Coordinates of C-alpha atoms and ligand atoms in Angstrom, one line a residue:
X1 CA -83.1 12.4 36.3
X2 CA -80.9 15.2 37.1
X3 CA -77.0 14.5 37.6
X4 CA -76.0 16.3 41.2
X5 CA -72.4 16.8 42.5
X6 CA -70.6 18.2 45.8
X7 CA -69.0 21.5 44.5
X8 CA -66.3 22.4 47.1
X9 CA -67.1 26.2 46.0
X10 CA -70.1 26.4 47.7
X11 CA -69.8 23.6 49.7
X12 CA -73.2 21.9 48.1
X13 CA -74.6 19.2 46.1
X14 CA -75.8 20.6 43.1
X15 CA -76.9 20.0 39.4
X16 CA -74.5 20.1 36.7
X17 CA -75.7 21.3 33.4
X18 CA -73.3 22.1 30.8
X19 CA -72.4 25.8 30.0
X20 CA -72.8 25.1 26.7
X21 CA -73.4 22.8 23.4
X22 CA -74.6 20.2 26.0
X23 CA -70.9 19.5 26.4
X24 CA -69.2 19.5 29.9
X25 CA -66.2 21.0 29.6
X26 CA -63.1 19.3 32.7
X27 CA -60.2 20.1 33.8
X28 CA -58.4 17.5 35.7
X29 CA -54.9 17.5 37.2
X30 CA -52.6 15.1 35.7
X31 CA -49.9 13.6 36.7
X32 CA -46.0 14.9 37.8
X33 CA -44.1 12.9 35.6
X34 CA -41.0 11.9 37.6
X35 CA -41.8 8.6 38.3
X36 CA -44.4 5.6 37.9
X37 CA -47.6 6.6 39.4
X38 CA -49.4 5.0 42.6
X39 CA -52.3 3.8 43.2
X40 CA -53.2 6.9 45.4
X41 CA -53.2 8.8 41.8
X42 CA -54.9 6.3 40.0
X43 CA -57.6 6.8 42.7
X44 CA -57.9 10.6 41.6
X45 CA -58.0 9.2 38.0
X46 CA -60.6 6.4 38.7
X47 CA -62.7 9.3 40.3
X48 CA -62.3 11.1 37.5
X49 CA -63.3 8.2 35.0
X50 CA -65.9 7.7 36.7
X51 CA -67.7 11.4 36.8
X52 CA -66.5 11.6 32.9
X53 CA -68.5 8.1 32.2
X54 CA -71.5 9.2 34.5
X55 CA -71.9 12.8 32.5
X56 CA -72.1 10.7 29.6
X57 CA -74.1 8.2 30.8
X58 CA -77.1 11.3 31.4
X59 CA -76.7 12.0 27.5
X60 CA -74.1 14.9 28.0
X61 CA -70.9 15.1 26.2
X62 CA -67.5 15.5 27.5
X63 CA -64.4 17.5 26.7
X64 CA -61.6 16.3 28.9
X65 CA -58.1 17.7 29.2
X66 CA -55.6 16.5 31.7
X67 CA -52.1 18.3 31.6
X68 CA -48.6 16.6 32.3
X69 CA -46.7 18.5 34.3
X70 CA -43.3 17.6 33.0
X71 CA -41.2 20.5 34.2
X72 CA -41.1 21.4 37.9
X73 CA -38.6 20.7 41.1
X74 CA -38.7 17.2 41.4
X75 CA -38.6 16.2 37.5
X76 CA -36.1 18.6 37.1
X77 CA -34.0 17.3 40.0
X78 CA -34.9 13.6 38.6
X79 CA -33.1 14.6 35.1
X80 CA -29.9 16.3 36.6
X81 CA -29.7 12.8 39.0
X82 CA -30.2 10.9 35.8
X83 CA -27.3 12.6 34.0
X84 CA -30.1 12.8 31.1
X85 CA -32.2 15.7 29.1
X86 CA -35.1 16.5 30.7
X87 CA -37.5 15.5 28.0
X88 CA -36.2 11.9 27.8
X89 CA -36.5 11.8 31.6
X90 CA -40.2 12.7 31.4
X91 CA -40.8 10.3 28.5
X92 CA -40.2 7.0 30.1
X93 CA -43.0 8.0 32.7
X94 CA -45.5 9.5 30.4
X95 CA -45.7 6.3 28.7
X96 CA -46.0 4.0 31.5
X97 CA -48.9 6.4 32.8
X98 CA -50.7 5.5 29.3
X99 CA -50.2 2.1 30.0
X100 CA -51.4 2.4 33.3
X101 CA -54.3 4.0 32.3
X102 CA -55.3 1.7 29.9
X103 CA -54.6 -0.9 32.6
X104 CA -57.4 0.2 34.5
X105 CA -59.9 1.0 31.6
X106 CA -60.1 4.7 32.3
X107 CA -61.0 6.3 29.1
X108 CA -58.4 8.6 27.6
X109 CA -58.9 12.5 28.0
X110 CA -59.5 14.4 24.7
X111 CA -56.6 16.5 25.1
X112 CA -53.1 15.8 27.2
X113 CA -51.3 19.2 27.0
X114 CA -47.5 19.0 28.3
X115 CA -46.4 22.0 30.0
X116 CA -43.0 22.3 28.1
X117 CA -45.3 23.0 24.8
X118 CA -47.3 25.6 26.0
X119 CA -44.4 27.9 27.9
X120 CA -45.6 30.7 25.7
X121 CA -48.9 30.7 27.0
X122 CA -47.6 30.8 30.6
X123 CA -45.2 33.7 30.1
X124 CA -48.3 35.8 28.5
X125 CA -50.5 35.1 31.0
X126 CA -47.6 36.2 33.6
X127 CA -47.5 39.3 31.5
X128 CA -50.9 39.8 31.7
X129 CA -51.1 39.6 35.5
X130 CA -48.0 41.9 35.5
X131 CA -49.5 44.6 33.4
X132 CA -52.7 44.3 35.9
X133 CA -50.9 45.0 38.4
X134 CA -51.1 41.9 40.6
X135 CA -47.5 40.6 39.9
X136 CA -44.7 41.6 40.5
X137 CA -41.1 40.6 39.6
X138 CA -38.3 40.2 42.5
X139 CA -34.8 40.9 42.8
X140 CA -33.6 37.7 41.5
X141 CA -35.6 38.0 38.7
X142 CA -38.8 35.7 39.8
X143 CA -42.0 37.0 39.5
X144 CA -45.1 36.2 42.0
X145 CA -48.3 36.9 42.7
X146 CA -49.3 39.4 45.2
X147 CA -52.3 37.7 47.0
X148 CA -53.1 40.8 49.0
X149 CA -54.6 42.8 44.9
X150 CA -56.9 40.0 44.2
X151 CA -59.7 40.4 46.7
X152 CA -61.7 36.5 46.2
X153 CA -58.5 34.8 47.3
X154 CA -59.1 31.9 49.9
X155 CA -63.0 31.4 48.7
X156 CA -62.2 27.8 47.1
X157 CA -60.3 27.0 50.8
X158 CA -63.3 29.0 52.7
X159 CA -60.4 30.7 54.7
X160 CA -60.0 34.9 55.4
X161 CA -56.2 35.2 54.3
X162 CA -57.3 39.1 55.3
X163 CA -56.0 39.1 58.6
X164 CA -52.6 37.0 57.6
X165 CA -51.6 39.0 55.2
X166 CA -47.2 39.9 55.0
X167 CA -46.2 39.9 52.4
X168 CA -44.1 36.9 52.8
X169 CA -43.5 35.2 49.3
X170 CA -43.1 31.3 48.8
X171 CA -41.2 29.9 45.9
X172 CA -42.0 26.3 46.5
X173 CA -45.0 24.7 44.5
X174 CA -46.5 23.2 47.3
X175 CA -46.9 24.4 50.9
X176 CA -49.6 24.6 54.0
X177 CA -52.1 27.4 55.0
X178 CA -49.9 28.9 57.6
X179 CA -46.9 30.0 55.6
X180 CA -49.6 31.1 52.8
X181 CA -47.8 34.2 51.3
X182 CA -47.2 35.7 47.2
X183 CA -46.7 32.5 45.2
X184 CA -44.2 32.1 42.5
X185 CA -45.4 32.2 38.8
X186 CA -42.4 32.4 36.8
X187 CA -38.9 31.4 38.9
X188 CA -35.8 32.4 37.9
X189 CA -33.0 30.2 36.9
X190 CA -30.6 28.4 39.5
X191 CA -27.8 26.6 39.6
X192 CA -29.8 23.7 40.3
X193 CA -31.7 24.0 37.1
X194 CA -28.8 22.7 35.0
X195 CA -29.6 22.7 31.3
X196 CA -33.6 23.3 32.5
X197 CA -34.6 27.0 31.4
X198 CA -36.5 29.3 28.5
X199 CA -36.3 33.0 28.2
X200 CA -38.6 35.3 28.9
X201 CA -38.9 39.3 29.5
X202 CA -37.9 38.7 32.9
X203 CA -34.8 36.8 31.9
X204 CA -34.0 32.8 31.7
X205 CA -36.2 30.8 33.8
X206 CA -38.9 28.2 34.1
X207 CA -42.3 28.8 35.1
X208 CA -44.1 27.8 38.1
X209 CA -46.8 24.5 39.1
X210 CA -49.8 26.9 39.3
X211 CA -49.5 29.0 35.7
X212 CA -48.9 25.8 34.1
X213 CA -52.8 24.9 34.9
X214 CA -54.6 28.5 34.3
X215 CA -52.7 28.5 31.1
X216 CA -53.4 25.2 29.7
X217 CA -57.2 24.9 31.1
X218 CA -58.1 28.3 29.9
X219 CA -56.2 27.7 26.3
X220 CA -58.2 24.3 25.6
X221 CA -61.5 25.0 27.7
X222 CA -62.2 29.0 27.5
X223 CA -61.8 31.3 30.2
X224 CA -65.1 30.2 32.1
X225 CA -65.8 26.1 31.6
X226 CA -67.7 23.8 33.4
X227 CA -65.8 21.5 36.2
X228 CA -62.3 21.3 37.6
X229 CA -61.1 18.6 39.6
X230 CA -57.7 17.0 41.6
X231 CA -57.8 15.3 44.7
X232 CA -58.3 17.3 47.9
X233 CA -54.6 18.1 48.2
X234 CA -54.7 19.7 45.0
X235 CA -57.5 22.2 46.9
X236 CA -55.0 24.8 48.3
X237 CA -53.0 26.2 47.1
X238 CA -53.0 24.7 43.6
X239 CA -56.6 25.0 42.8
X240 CA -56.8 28.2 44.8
X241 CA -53.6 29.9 43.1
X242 CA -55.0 28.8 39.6
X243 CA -58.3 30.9 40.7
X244 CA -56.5 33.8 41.7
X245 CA -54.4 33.5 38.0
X246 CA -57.1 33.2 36.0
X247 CA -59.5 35.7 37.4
X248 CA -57.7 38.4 38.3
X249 CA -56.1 38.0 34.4
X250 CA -59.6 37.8 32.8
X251 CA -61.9 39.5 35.2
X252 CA -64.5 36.3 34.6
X253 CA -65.4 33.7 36.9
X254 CA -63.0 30.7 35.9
X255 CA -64.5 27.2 36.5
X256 CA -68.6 26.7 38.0
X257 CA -68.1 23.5 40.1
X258 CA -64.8 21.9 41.9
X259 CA -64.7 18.5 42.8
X260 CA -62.3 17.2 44.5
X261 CA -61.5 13.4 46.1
X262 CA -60.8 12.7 49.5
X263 CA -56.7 10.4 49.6
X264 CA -56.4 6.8 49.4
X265 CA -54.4 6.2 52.4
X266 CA -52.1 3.0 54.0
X267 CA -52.3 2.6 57.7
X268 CA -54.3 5.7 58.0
X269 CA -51.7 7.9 56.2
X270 CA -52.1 9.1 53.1
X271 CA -50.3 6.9 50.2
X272 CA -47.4 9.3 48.9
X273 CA -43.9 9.4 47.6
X274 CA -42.4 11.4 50.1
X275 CA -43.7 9.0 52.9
X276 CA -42.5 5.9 50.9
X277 CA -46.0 4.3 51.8
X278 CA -47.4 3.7 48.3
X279 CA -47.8 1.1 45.5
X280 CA -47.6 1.0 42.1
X281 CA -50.0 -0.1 39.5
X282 CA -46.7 -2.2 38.2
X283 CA -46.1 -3.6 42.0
X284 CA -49.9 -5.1 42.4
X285 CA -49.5 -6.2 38.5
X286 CA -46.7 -8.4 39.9
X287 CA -48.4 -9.6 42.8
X288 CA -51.0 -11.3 40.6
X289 CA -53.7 -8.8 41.1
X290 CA -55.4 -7.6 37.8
X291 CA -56.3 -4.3 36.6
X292 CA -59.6 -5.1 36.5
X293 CA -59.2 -5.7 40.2
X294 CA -57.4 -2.9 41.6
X295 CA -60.2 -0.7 39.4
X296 CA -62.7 -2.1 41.1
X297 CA -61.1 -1.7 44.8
X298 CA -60.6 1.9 44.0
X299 CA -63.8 2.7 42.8
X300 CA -65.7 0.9 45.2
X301 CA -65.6 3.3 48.0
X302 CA -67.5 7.2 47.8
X303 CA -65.1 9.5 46.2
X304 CA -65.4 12.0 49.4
X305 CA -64.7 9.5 51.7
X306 CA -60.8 8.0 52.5
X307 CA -60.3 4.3 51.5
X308 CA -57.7 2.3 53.0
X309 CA -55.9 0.2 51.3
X310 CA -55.8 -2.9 52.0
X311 CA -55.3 -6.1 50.2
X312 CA -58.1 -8.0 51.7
X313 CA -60.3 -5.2 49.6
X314 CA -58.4 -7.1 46.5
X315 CA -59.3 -10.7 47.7
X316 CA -63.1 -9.1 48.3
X317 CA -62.8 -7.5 44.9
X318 CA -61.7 -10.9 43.0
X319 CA -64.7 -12.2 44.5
X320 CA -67.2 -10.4 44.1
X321 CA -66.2 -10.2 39.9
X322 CA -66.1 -13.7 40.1
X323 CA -69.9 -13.6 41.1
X324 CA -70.8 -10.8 38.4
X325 CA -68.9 -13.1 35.6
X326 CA -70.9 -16.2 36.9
X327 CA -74.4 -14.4 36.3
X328 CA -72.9 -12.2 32.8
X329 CA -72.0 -15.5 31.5
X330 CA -74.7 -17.3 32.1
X331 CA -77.1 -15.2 30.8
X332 CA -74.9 -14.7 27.6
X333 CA -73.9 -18.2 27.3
X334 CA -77.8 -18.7 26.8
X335 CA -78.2 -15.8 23.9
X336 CA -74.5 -16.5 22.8
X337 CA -73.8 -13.3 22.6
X338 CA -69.6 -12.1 24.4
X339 CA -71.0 -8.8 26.0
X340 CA -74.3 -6.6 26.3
X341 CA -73.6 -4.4 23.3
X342 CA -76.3 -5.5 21.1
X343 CA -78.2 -6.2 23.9
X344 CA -80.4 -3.3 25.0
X345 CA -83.7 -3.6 23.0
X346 CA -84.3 -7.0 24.7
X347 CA -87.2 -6.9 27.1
X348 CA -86.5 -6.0 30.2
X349 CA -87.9 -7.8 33.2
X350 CA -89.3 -5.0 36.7
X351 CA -86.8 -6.3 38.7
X352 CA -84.1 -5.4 36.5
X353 CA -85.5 -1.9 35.4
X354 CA -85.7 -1.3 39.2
X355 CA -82.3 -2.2 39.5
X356 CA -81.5 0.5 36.7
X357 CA -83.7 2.8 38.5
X358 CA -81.7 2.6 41.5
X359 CA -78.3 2.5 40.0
X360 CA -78.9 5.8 37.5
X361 CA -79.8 7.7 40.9
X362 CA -77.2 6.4 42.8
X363 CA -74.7 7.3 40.2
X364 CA -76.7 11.0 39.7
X365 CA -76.6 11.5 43.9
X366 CA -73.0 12.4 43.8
X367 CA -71.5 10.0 42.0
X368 CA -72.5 7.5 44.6
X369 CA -70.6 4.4 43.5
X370 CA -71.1 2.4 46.5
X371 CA -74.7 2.4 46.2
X372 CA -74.3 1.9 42.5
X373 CA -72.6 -1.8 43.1
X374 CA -75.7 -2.4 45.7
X375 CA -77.9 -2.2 42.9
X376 CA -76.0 -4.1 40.4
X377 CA -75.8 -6.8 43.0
X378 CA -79.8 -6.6 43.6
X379 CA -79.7 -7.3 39.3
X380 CA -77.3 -10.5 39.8
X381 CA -79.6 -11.8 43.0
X382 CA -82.8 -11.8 40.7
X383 CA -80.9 -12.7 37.7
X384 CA -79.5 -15.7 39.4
X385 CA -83.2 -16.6 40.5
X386 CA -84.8 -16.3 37.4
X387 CA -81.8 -18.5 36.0
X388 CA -82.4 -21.2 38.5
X389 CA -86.2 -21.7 37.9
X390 CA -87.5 -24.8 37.1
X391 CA -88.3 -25.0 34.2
X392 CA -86.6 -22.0 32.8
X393 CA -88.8 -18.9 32.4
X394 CA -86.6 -16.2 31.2
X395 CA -87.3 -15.9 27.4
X396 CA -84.7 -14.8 24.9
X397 CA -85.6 -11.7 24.5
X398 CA -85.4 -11.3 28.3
X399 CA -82.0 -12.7 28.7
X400 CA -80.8 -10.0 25.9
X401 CA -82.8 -7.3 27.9
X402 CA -81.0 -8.3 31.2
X403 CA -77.7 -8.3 29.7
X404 CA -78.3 -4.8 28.3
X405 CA -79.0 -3.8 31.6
X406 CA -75.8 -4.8 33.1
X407 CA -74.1 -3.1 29.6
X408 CA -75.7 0.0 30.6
X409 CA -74.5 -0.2 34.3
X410 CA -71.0 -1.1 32.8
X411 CA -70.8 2.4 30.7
X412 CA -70.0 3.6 34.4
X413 CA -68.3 1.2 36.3
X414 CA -66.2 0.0 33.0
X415 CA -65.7 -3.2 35.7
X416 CA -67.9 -5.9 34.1
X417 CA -67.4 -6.6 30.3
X418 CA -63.7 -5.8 31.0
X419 CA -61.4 -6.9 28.7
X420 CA -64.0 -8.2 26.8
X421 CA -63.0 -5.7 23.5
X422 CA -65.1 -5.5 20.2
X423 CA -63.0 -5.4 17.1
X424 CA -64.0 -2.3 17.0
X425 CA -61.9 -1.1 20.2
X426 CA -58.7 -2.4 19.0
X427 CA -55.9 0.0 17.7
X428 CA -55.4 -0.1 14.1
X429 CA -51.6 -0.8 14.8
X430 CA -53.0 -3.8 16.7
X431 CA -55.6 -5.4 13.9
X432 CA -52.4 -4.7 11.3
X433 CA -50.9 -7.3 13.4
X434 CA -54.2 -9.9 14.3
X435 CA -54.4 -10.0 9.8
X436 CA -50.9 -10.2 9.3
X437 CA -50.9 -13.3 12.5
X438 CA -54.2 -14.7 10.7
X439 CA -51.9 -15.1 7.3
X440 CA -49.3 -16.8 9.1
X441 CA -51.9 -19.2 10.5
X442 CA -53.3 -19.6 7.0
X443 CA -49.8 -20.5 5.5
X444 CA -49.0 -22.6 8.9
X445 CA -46.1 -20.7 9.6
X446 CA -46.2 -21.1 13.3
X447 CA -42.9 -19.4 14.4
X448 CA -44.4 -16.2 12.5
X449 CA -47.4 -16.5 14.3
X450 CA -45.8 -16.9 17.6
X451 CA -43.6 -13.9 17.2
X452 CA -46.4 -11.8 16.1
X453 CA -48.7 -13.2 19.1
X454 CA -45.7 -11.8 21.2
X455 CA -45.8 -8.1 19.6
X456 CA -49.7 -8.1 19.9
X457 CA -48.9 -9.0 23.7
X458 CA -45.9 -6.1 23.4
X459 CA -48.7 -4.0 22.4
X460 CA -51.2 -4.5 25.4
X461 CA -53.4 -7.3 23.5
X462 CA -53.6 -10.9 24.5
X463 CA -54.9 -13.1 21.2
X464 CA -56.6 -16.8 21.9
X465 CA -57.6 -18.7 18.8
X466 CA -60.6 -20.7 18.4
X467 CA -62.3 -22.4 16.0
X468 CA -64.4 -18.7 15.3
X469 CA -60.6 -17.8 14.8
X470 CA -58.7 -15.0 16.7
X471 CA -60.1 -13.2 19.9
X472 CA -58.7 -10.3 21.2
X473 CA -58.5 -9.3 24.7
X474 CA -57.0 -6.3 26.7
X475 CA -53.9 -7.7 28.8
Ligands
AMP501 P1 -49.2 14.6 41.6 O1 -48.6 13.7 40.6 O2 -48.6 14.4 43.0 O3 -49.4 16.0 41.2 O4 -50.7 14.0 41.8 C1 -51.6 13.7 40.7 C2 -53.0 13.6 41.2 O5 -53.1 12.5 42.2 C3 -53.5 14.8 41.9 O6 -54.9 15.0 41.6 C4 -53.4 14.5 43.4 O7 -54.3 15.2 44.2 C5 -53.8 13.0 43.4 N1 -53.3 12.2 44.5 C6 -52.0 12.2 45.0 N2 -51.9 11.3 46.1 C7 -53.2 10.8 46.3 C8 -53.7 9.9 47.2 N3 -53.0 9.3 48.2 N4 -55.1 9.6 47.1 C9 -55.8 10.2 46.1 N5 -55.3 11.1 45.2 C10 -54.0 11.4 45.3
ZN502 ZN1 -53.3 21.5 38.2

C-alpha cells in the first residue's frame, strides 16, 4: 500500500516515494529558542513525529533535520533583557525542548543544526544570490532579496505578487501578504543588537530567519530532497522566502512535497506567545496530566484540521488509554510478556489483521490519525470479546499475534507501550547508574541507592524494584 500526502505545492494528495536510497530526506522547522515551548509547537512536532514514524512504518528510511533557530529578534532581545551572552540564553531553552521532546515520545531528528554554527554557510549563500543578481545590499548595509528577479515567487502561497510589486523592502522576519515586499537576508548591525553580530563582506551583522533554513536544509539534505514541513504559519513567507533562496541560488527545484499543519488553537484563536493564550508542556506536567496524555490529545485530531484545546480532550484522552492499557495488559499478562516486541510472529486472528488493514490505510490516506485510533479501537472491541469467552479460546500463539498487532500500530502512534522501555532504549549514562544502584542494593547500602534512584529520576528515568530486580521506566 502506497503512502499518500497533501502537498501544499500542488494543492494534492499524492504518493511520496523517496528521491533516492529509499531514504526520505525532511526538513522540519524547529523551534525559536527564547523560551519554553507550547503546546501549539509540540503540535507541529507531534505532526511531524508522526509522518517520520508513518514513512518508516511503509519500510522507508528517514533522514530528519530540524534547525534551532538561536539568533533572531526576539532571542536576541531575550539575552540583552537577561543581562546574559546570547548563547547561555539559548541554552537553557534548547535543553528543556529535549526534555520536552522526550516527554512526549517524539523520536529525535538525525541532525539539529544551530544557526550560530553554520553563519558561514548563510553569508555564502547570500553571496551567491548577490553575485546572481537577485540581492542586493542597502544603504545601511543590509542586504535583501529582490522578489520582483525570481519569477516562481508566490507558487507555494498560490498568490500573483505580479501585480503588487514596489519595491517596498521588509526587514522584519515575519509579516502578512499585503506588506509582501524584498525580504531581509543579511541585516545590519543595530544598536539594539548589543554584543549580537559576525562580519561579513557587507560589514558586522547577523543574518536573517529565512537564510538560516535554505542554508542549513540544503547543507545536510542536498539542493533538491524530499519533504519540508512547519505548520501553516510557517507557509508564507518563511517557506516561500526559503524557495525563492534556494532556487534562484541553485537553479534546481528545492523540496518535492510541503506539508504543513493547520494551529492548535484556545477559544478559537490560535495558541501563541504574543497573544499570551498558550500552555506549556511544563504547565499541563504540573496539572497532573502526563505526557503520554497530552501526546495523545494532540495527535488525535487530522493534522489539516484546527484542534481546540480543551482540557476535557485530556480527561477523554486519560480514558480512553485507560481502556487500551486494560486490553494490552490483559492480553500480556496471559503470555507474560511487558510489551509487543517479540510479539509479531504470533498468529494473528481476521479480526485483528482487518484491524491492521484499516489502520496501515488510514495512516497511508494522509496521515489520517483519527481514523487510525478508530481502528485500534475496533482491535480492543474484539480483543476484549475474545478475552471474555467462556471458556477461553484465544490460544497462545494468538494472544502473542494480537499483541504484535497493537506493537505494530504503536510504531505510529508511539501512545500505547509508552513508557514501557526495553533495556535496550535506555541511555548508557542511565544503565551506568541502574548497575552502579544494583551494587548498592547488593551491599544494602540504601542511602546510596536512594541518592542514585534520585539521579536516575534527575536523568528522566523512574526505577521500581521487584523481585525480577530493577525496571526502568520513562518519567
Ligand atoms: P516558532 O518557534 O514560533 O518558530 O514555531 C515553531 C513551530 O511551531 C513552527 O513549525 C510553527 O509553525 C509551529 N507553531 C507555532 N504555533 C503553533 C500553533 N498554535 N499550532 C500549531 N503549530 C504551531
Ligand atoms: Zn524554517
Amino acid at each position: 500500500m502506497e503512502m499518500k500526502v497533501y502537498n501544499s505545492l500542488t494543492r494534492q494528495v499524492e504518493p511520496l516515494t523517496p528521491l533516492a536510497d529509499d531514504t526520505i530526506r525532511l526538513y522540519t522547522c524547529g523551534p525559536t529558542v527564547y523560551n519554553f515551548a507550547h503546546i501549539g509547537n509540540f503540535r507541529a512536532y507531534t505532526f511531524e513525529d508522526i509522518l517520520r514514524r508513518v514513512v518508516q512504518f511503509n519500510g522507508m528510511k528517514v533522514k530528519q533535520v530540524m534547525n534551532l533557530t538561536d539568533v533572531d529578534d526576539k532571542t536576541i532581545r531575550g539575552a540583552n533583557a537577561a543581562g546574559v551572552a546570547l548563547t547561555d540564553y539559548t541554552k537553557t531553552y534548547k535543553d528543556a525542548f529535549f526534555a520536552d521532546l522526550r516527554k512526549l515520545n517524539i523520536q529525535p531528528a538525525e541532525i539539529y543544526p544551530a544557526a550560530t554554527d553554520h553563519i558561514p554557510e548563510m553569508i555564502a549563500l547570500v553571496e551567491k544570490l548577490v553575485e546572481k543578481g537577485v540581492a542586493y545590499k542597502s544603504d545601511d548595509g543590509s542586504v535583501y532579496f529582490a522578489v520582483t528577479k525570481f519569477p516562481g515567487y508566490g507558487k507555494l502561497a498560490h498568490i500573483d505578487f505580479d501585480h503588487q510589486r514596489t519595491g517596498a523592502r521588509c526587514a522584519a522576519d515575519e509579516y502578512d501578504k499585503e506588506n509582501v515586499g524584498d525580504f531581509a537576508l543579511w541585516k545590519a548591525w543595530e544598536e539594539s543588537d548589543g554584543p549580537v553580530g559576525w562580519d561579513s563582506p557587507w560589514g558586522r551583522g547577523r543574518p536573517g530567519w529565512h537564510i538560516e533554513c535554505s542554508a542549513m536544509s540544503m547543507k545536510y539534505l542536498g539542493e533538491t530532497f524530499d519533504l519540508h514541513t512547519g505548520g501553516i504559519d510557517n507557509l508564507f513567507p518563511h517557506h516561500e522566502n526559503e524557495i525563492a533562496q534556494a532556487e534562484a541560488a541553485t537553479g534546481k527545484p528545492f523540496v518535492n512535497t510541503w506539508m504543513h499543519c493547520a494551529h492548535l488553537r484556545v477559544n478559537g484563536e490560535k495558541m501563541s506567545k504574543s497573544l499570551g493564550n498558550f500552555f506549556t508542556l511544563r504547565d499541563l506536567l504540573e496539572k497532573g496530566w502526563s505526557g503520554r496524555e497530552i501526546r495523545y490529545v494532540l495527535i488525535n485530531a487530522h493534522y489539516r484540521q484546527g484542534l481546540n484545546f480543551a482540557f476535557s480532550a485530556l480527561e477523554d484522552a486519560r480514558k480512553s488509554l485507560e481502556r487500551i492499557d486494560r486490553c494490552v495488559d490483559a492480553l500480556s499478562g496471559k503470555v507474560g510478556q511487558l510489551d509487543g516486541r517479540d510479539t509479531e510472529k504470533g498468529e494473528v486472528p481476521e479480526w485483528a489483521a482487518k484491524a491492521l488493514e484499516d489502520f496501515t490505510a488510514a495512516v497511508n490516506d494522509d496521515l489520517n490519525i483519527p481514523r487510525a485510533f478508530a481502528a485500534l479501537f475496533e482491535l480492543v472491541r474484539h480483543a476484549n470479546a475474545a478475552l471474555a469467552s467462556q471458556p477461553p479460546n484465544l490460544s497462545p500463539s494468538q494472544l502473542r499475534g494480537i499483541l504484535g498487532v497493537f506493537f505494530r500500530m504503536d510504531e505510529v502512534l508511539g501512545v500505547i507501550f509508552f513508557g514501557k522501555a526495553e533495556k535496550t532504549d535506555v541511555p548508557a549514562e542511565v544503565q551506568a547508574l541502574l548497575d552502579q544502584r544494583a551494587e548498592a542494593r547488593k551491599a544494602k547500602n540504601w542511602a546510596e541507592s536512594d541518592r542514585l534512584r534520585d539521579a536516575i529520576a534527575a536523568a528522566g528515568w523512574a526505577v521500581k524494584d521487584s523481585k525480577d530486580g530493577q525496571a526502568v521506566t520513562r518519567r
